[in-house]
Short mmCIF file of C-alpha atoms and ligand atoms in Angstrom, two decimals:
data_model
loop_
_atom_site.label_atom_id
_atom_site.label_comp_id
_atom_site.label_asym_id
_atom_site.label_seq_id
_atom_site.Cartn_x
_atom_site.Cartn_y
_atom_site.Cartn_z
CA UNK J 1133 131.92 71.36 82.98
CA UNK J 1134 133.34 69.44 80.46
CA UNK J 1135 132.52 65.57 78.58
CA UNK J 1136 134.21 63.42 80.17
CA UNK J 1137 136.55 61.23 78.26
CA UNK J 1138 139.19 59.25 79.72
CA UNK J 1139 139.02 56.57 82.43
CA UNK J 1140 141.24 58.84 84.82
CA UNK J 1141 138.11 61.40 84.33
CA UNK J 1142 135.95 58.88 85.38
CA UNK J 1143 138.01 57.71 88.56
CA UNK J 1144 138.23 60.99 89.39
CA UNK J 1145 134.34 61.28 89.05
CA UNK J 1146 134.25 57.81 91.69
CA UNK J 1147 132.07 56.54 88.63
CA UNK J 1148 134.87 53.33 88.15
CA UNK J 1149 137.11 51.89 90.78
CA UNK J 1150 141.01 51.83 89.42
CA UNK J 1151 141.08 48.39 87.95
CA UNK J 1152 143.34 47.07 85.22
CA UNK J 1153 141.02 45.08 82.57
CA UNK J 1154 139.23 48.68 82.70
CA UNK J 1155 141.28 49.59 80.03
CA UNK J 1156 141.06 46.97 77.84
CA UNK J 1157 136.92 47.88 77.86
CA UNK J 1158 137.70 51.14 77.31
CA UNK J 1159 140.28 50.88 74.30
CA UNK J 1160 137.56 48.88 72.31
CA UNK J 1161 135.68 52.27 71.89
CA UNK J 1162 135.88 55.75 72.75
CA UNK J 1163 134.33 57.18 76.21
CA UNK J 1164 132.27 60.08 76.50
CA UNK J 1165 129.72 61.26 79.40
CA UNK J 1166 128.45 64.72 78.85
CA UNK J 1167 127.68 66.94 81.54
CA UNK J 1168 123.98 66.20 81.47
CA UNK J 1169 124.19 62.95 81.60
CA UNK J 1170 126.49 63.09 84.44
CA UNK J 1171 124.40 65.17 86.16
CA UNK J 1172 121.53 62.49 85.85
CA UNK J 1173 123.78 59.97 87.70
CA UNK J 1174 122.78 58.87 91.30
CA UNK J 1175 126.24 57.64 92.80
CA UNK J 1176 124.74 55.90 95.57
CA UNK J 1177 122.93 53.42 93.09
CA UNK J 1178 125.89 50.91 91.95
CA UNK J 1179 123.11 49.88 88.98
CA UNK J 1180 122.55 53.15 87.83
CA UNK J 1181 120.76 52.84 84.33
CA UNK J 1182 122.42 56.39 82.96
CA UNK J 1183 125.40 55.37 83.83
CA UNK J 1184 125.31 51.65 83.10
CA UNK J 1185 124.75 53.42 79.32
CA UNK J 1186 128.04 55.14 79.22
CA UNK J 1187 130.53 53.93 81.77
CA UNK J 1188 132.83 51.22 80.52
CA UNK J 1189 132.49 47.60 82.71
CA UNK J 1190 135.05 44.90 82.15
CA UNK J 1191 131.87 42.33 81.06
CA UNK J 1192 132.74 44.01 77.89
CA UNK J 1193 135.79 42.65 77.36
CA UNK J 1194 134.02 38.91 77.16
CA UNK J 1195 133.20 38.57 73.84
CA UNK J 1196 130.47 35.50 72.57
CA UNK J 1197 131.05 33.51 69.77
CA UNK J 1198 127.59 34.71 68.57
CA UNK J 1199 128.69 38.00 68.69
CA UNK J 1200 129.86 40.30 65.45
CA UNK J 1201 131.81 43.23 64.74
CA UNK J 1202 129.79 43.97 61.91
CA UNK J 1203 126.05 43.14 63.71
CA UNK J 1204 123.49 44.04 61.19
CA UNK J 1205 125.87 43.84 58.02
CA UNK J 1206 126.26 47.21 57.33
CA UNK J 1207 129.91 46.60 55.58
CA UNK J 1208 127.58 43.75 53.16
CA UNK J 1209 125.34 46.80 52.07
CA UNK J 1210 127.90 49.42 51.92
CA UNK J 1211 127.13 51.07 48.33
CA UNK J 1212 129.87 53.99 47.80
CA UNK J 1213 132.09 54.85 51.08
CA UNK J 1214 129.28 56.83 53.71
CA UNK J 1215 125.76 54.93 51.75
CA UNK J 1216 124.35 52.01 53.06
CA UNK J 1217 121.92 50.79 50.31
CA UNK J 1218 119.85 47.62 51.81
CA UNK J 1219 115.86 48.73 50.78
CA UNK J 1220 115.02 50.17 46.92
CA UNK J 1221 113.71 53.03 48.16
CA UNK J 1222 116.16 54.49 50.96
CA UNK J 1223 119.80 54.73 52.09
CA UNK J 1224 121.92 55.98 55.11
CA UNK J 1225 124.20 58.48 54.78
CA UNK J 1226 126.48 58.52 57.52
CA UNK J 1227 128.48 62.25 56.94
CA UNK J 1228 130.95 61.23 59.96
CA UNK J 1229 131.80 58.97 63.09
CA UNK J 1230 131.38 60.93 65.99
CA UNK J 1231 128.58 61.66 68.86
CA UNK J 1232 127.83 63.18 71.92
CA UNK J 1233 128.30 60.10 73.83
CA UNK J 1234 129.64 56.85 73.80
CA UNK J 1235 126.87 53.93 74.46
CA UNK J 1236 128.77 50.78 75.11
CA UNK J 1237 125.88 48.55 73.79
CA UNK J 1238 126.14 50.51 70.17
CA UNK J 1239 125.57 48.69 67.35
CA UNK J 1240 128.39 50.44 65.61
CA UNK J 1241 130.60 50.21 68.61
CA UNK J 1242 133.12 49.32 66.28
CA UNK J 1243 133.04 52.38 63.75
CA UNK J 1244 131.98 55.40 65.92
CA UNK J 1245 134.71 56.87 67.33
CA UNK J 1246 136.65 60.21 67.49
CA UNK J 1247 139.34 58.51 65.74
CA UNK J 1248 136.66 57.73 63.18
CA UNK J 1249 137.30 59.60 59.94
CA UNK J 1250 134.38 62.07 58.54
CA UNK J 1251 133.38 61.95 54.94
CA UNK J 1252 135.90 64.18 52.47
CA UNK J 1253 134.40 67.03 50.94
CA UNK J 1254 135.06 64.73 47.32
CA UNK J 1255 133.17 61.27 48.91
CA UNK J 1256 130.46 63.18 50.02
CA UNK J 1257 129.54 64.35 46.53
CA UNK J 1258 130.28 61.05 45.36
CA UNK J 1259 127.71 59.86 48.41
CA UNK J 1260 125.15 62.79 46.64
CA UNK J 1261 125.83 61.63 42.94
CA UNK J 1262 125.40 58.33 44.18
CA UNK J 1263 121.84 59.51 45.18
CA UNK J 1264 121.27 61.65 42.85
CA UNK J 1265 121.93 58.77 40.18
CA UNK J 1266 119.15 56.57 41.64
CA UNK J 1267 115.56 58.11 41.12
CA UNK J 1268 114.08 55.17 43.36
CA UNK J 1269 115.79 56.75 46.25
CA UNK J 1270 112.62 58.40 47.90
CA UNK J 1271 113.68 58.64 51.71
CA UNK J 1272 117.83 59.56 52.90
CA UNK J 1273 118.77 58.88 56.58
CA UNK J 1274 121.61 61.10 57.77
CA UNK J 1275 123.50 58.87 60.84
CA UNK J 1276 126.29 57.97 61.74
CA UNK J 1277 127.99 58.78 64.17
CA UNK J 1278 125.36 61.63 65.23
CA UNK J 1279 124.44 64.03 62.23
CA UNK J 1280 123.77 66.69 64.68
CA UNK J 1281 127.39 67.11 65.55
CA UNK J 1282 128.35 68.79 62.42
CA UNK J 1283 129.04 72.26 62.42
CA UNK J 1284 125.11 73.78 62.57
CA UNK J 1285 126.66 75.04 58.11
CA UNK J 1286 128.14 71.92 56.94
CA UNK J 1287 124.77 70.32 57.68
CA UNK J 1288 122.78 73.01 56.40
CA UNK J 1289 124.57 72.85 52.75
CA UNK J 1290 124.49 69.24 53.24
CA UNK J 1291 120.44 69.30 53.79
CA UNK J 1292 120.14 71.58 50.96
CA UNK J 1293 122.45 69.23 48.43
CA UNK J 1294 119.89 66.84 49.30
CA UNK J 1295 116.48 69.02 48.92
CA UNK J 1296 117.98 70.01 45.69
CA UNK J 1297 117.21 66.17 44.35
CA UNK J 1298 113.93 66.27 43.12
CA UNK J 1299 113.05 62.73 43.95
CA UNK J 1300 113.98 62.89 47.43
CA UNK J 1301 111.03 63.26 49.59
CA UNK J 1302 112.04 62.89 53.21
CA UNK J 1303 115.17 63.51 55.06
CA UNK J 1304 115.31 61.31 58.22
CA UNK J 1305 117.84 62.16 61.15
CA UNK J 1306 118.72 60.03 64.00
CA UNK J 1307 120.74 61.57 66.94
CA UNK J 1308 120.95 61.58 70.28
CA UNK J 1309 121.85 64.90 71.00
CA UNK J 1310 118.76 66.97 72.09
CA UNK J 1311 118.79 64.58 74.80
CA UNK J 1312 122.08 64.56 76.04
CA UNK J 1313 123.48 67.25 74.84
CA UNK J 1314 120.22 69.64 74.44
CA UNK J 1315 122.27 73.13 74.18
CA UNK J 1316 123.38 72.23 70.87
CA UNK J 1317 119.87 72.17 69.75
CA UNK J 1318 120.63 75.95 68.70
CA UNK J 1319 118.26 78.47 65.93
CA UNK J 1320 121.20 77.77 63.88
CA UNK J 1321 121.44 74.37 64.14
CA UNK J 1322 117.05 74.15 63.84
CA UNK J 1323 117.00 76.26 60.84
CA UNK J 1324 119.64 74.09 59.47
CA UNK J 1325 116.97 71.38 58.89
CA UNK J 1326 113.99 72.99 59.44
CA UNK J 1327 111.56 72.11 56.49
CA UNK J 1328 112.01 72.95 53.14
CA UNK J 1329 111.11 71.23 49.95
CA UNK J 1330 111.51 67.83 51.16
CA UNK J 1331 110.15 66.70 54.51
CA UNK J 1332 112.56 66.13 57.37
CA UNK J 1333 112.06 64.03 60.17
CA UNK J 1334 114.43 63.44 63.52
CA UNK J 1335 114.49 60.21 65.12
CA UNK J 1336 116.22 60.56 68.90
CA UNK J 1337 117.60 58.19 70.91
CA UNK J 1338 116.15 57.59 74.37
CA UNK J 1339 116.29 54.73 76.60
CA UNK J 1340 115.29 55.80 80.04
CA UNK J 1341 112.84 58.06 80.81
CA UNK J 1342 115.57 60.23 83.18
CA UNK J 1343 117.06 61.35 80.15
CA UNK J 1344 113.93 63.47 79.60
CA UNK J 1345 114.93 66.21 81.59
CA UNK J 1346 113.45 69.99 80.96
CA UNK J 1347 116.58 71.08 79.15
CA UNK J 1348 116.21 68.13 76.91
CA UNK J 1349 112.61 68.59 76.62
CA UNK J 1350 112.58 72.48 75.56
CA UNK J 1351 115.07 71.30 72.55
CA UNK J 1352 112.82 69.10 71.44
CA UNK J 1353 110.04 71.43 71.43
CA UNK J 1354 111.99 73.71 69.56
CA UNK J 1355 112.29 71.17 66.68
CA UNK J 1356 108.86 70.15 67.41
CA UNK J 1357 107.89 73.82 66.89
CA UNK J 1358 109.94 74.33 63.62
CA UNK J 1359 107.91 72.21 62.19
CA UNK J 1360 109.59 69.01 62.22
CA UNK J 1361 107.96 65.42 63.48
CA UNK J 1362 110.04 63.53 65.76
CA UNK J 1363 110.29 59.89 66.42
CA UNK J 1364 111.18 57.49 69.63
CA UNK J 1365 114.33 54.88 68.83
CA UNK J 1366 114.81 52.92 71.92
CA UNK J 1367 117.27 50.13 72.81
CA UNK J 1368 115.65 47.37 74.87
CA UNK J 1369 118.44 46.86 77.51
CA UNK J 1370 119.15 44.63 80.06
CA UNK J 1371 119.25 46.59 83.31
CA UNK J 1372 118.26 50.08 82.08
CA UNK J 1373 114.92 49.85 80.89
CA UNK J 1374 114.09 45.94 80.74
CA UNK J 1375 110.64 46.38 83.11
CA UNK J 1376 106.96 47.28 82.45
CA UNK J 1377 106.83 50.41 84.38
CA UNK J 1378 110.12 52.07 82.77
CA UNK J 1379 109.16 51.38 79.28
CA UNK J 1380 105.69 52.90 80.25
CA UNK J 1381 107.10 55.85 81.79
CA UNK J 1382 109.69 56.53 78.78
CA UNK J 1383 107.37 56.09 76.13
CA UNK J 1384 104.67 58.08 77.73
CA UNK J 1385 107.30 61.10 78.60
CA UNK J 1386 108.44 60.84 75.22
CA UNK J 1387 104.81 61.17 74.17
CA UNK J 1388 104.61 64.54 76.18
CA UNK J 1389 107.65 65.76 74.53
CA UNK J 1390 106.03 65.66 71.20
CA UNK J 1391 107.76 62.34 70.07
CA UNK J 1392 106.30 59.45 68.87
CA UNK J 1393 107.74 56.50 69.46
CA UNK J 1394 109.03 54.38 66.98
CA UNK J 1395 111.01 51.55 66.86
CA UNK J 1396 111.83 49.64 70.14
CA UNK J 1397 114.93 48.01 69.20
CA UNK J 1398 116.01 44.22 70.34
CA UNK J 1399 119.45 44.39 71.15
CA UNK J 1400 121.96 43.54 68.91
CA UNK J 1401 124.64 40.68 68.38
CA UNK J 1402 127.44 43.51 69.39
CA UNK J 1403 130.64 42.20 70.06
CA UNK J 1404 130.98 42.58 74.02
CA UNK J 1405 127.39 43.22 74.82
CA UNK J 1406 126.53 40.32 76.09
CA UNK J 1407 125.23 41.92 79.56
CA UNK J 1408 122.82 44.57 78.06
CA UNK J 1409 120.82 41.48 76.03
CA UNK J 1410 117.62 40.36 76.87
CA UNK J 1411 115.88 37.47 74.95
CA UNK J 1412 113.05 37.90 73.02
CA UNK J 1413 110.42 36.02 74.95
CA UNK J 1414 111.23 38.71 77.42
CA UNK J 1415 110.64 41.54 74.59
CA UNK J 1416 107.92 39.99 73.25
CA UNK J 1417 106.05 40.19 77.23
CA UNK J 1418 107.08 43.27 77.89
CA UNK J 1419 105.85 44.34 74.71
CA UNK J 1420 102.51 42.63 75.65
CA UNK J 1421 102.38 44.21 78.62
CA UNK J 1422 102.38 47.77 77.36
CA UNK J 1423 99.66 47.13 74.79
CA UNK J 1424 97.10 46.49 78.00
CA UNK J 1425 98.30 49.67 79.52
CA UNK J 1426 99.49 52.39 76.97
CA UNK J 1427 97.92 54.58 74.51
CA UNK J 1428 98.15 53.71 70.82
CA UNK J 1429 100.31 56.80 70.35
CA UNK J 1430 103.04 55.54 73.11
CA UNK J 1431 103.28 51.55 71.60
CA UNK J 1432 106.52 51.44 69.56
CA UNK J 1433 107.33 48.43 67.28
CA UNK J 1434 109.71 46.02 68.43
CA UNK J 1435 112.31 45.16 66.09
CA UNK J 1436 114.81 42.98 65.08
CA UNK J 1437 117.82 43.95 62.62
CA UNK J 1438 118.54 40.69 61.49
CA UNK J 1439 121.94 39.95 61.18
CA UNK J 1440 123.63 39.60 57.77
CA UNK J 1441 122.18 42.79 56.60
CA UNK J 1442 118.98 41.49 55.91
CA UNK J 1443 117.04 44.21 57.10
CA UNK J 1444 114.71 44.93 59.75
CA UNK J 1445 111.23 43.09 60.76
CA UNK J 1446 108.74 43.27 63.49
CA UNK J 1447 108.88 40.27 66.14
CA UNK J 1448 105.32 40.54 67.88
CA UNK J 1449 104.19 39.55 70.19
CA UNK J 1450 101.33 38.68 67.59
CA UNK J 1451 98.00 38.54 68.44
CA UNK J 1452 96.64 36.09 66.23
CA UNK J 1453 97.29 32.31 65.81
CA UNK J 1454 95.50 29.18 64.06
CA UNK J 1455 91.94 27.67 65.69
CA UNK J 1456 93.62 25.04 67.59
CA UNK J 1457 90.48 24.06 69.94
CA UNK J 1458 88.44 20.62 69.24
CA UNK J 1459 84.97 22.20 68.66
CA UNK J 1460 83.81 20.14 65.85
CA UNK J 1461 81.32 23.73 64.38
CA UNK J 1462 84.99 25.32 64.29
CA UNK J 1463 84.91 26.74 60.58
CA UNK J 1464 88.10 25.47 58.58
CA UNK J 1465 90.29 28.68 59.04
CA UNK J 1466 88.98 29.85 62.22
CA UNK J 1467 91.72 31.99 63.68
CA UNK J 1468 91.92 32.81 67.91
CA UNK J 1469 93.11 36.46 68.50
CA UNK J 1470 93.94 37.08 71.83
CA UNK J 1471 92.99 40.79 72.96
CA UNK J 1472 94.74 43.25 74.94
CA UNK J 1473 94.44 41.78 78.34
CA UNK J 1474 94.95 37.81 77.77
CA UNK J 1475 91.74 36.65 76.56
CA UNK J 1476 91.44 34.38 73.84
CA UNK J 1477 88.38 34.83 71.01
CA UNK J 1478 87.31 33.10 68.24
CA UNK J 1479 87.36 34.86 64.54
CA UNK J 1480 86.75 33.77 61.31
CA UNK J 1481 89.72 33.44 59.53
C1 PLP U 1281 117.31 50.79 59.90
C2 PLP U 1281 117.71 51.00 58.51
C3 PLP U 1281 116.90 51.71 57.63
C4 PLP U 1281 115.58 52.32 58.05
O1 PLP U 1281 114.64 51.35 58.29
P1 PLP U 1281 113.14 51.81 58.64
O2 PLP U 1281 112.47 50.53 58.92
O3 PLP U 1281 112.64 52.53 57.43
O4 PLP U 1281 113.23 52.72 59.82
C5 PLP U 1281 117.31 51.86 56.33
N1 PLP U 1281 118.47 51.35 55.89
C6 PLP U 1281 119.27 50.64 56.72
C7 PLP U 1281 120.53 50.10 56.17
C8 PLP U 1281 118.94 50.45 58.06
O5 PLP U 1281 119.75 49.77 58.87
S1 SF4 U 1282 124.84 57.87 69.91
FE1 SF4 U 1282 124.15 56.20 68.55
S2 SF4 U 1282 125.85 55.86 67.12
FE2 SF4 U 1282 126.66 57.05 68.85
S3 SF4 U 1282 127.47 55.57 70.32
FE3 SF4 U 1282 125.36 55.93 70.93
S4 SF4 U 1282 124.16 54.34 69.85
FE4 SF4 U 1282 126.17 54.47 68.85
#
């Protein structure tokens, strides 16, 4: 079995009806359904949340006037060709363009791509020097695309190009490939980043707690069992995983696959995405909602990239807010927290 790329492999598949304005959804990115993923698709649900992920729907071809081909202004903090410099202390690296799979709601929808050029063997010791220059540079993410599609040796030299830079202290990954495509999670391909001088960490990608199936769970161990910490990145996404009882069940089966989740992302302003957003009052209850009921461990942050390449910051719920009551013995800064499961108490601020 074989990814499926082309709409004619997904008609084939029953997975889209033949309809024209198909292909105009599809020609503003690249399709690709590995066989795992496929496998996880029930064909009887017409909502299926795997497939809603990967299969190209003509909403996509509505674009809002909100919406931006450049999101969270990558392009404005582009430093050499492959760095994205935005914080003192860290970078992206993105070494190509490709991944295992297409997600129609990505927030580089625009750049990913087969068609998407890799870094030359020349810009990516440019990208090093470039590093290498810059002794505040403490932490480089490798992205993309998905890092973990590089031959299991390119990335290894690549890794070690980095450990060999004194001041570099952690080497972050973020891919989505132990989960849907877990039999590339080889010995070659763990040794390849398994730790060395400087510490590395992988960040997957995980929205629905189906795509936690045993294959994708034993490559995760074995990364886990190399020695290297893993992190949660989740999408919040309208129709996939926008309830209380998914998010609980994906960030607690995450939690029993060793990662910890991280970052739950709001979605962003992607061109054509207009159907996977949810607003953030929704975020912010659902958000509230897994604080009463999950462990510490399982309670990611939710996030907002804001747009303009200003970075990312956390958008609550919060738990704190002024003394607003009438109580005249109410001390000047008295502050009201409200706990866990919708009480309000008094503190002093
Ligand atoms: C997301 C991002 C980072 C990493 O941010 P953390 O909050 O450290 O996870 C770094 N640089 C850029 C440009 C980013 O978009
Ligand atoms: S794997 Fe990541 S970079 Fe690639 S299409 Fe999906 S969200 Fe985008």
């Amino acid at each position: 079995m074989q990814t499926l790329r082309t709409l004619e492999a997904l008609e084939r598949e029953g997975l889209v009806a033949a309809e024209p304005r198909l292909a105009d959804a599809a020609q503003s990115m690249a399709i690709a359904i590995t066989p795992e993923m496929l496998g996880l698709i029930d064909r009887a649900d017409a909502d299926d949340p795997i497939a809603r992920q990967f299969v190209p729907s003509i909403a996509e071809t509505e674009i809002a006037p909100e919406e931006l081909a450049d999101p969270i202004g990558d392009e404005a903090r582009a430093a050499v060709k492959g760095i994205v410099h935005r914080y003192p202390d860290r970078v992206l690296l993105k070494p190509l363009h490709v991944c295992p799979v297409y997600c129609r709601f990505c927030f580089r929808r625009e750049k990913v791509g087969p068609g998407g050029e890799a870094l030359s063997a020349d810009e990516l010791a440019a990208a090093l020097a470039y590093i290498r220059d810059r002794p505040e540079i403490w932490e480089v993410i490798l992205t993309g695309g998905d890092p973990l599609m590089m031959a299991p040796r390119r990335l290894a030299d690549l890794i070690a190009g980095l450990d060999a830079i004194g001041h570099v202290g952690v080497i972050r990954i973020h891919s989505r490939v132990p989960i849907v495509d877990p039999s590339r999670v080889t010995p070659e391909l763990v040794t390849a980043i398994k730790p060395r001088r400087a510490a590395p960490w992988l960040g997957v990608h995980c929205n629905h707690p189906r795509e936690l199936q045993p294959a994708a769970r034993m490559a995760l161990g074995r990364l886990a069992d190399a020695g290297i910490p893993l992190l949660g990145q989740t999408v919040l996404l309208a129709g996939i995983n926008d309830t209380v009882d998914t998010l609980d069940q994906l960030m607690r089966a995450l939690v029993t696959a060793r990662v910890k989740p991280y970052y739950l992302h709001h979605p962003d302003l992607v061109r054509g995405t207009g159907h996977f957003r949810v607003s953030i009052a929704r975020g912010q209850e659902l958000m509230r909602a897994l604080r009463g009921r999950l462990s510490g461990l399982a309670q990611p942050t939710y996030v907002l990239d804001v747009p303009g390449g200003h970075g990312k910051v956390p958008i609550g719920p919060g738990y704190l807010a002024g003394y607003l009551g009438d109580d005249p013995d109410a001390l000047p800064d008295e502050l009201r927290v409200r706990d866990a499961f919708g009480q309000t108490h008094r503190y002093p601020g």
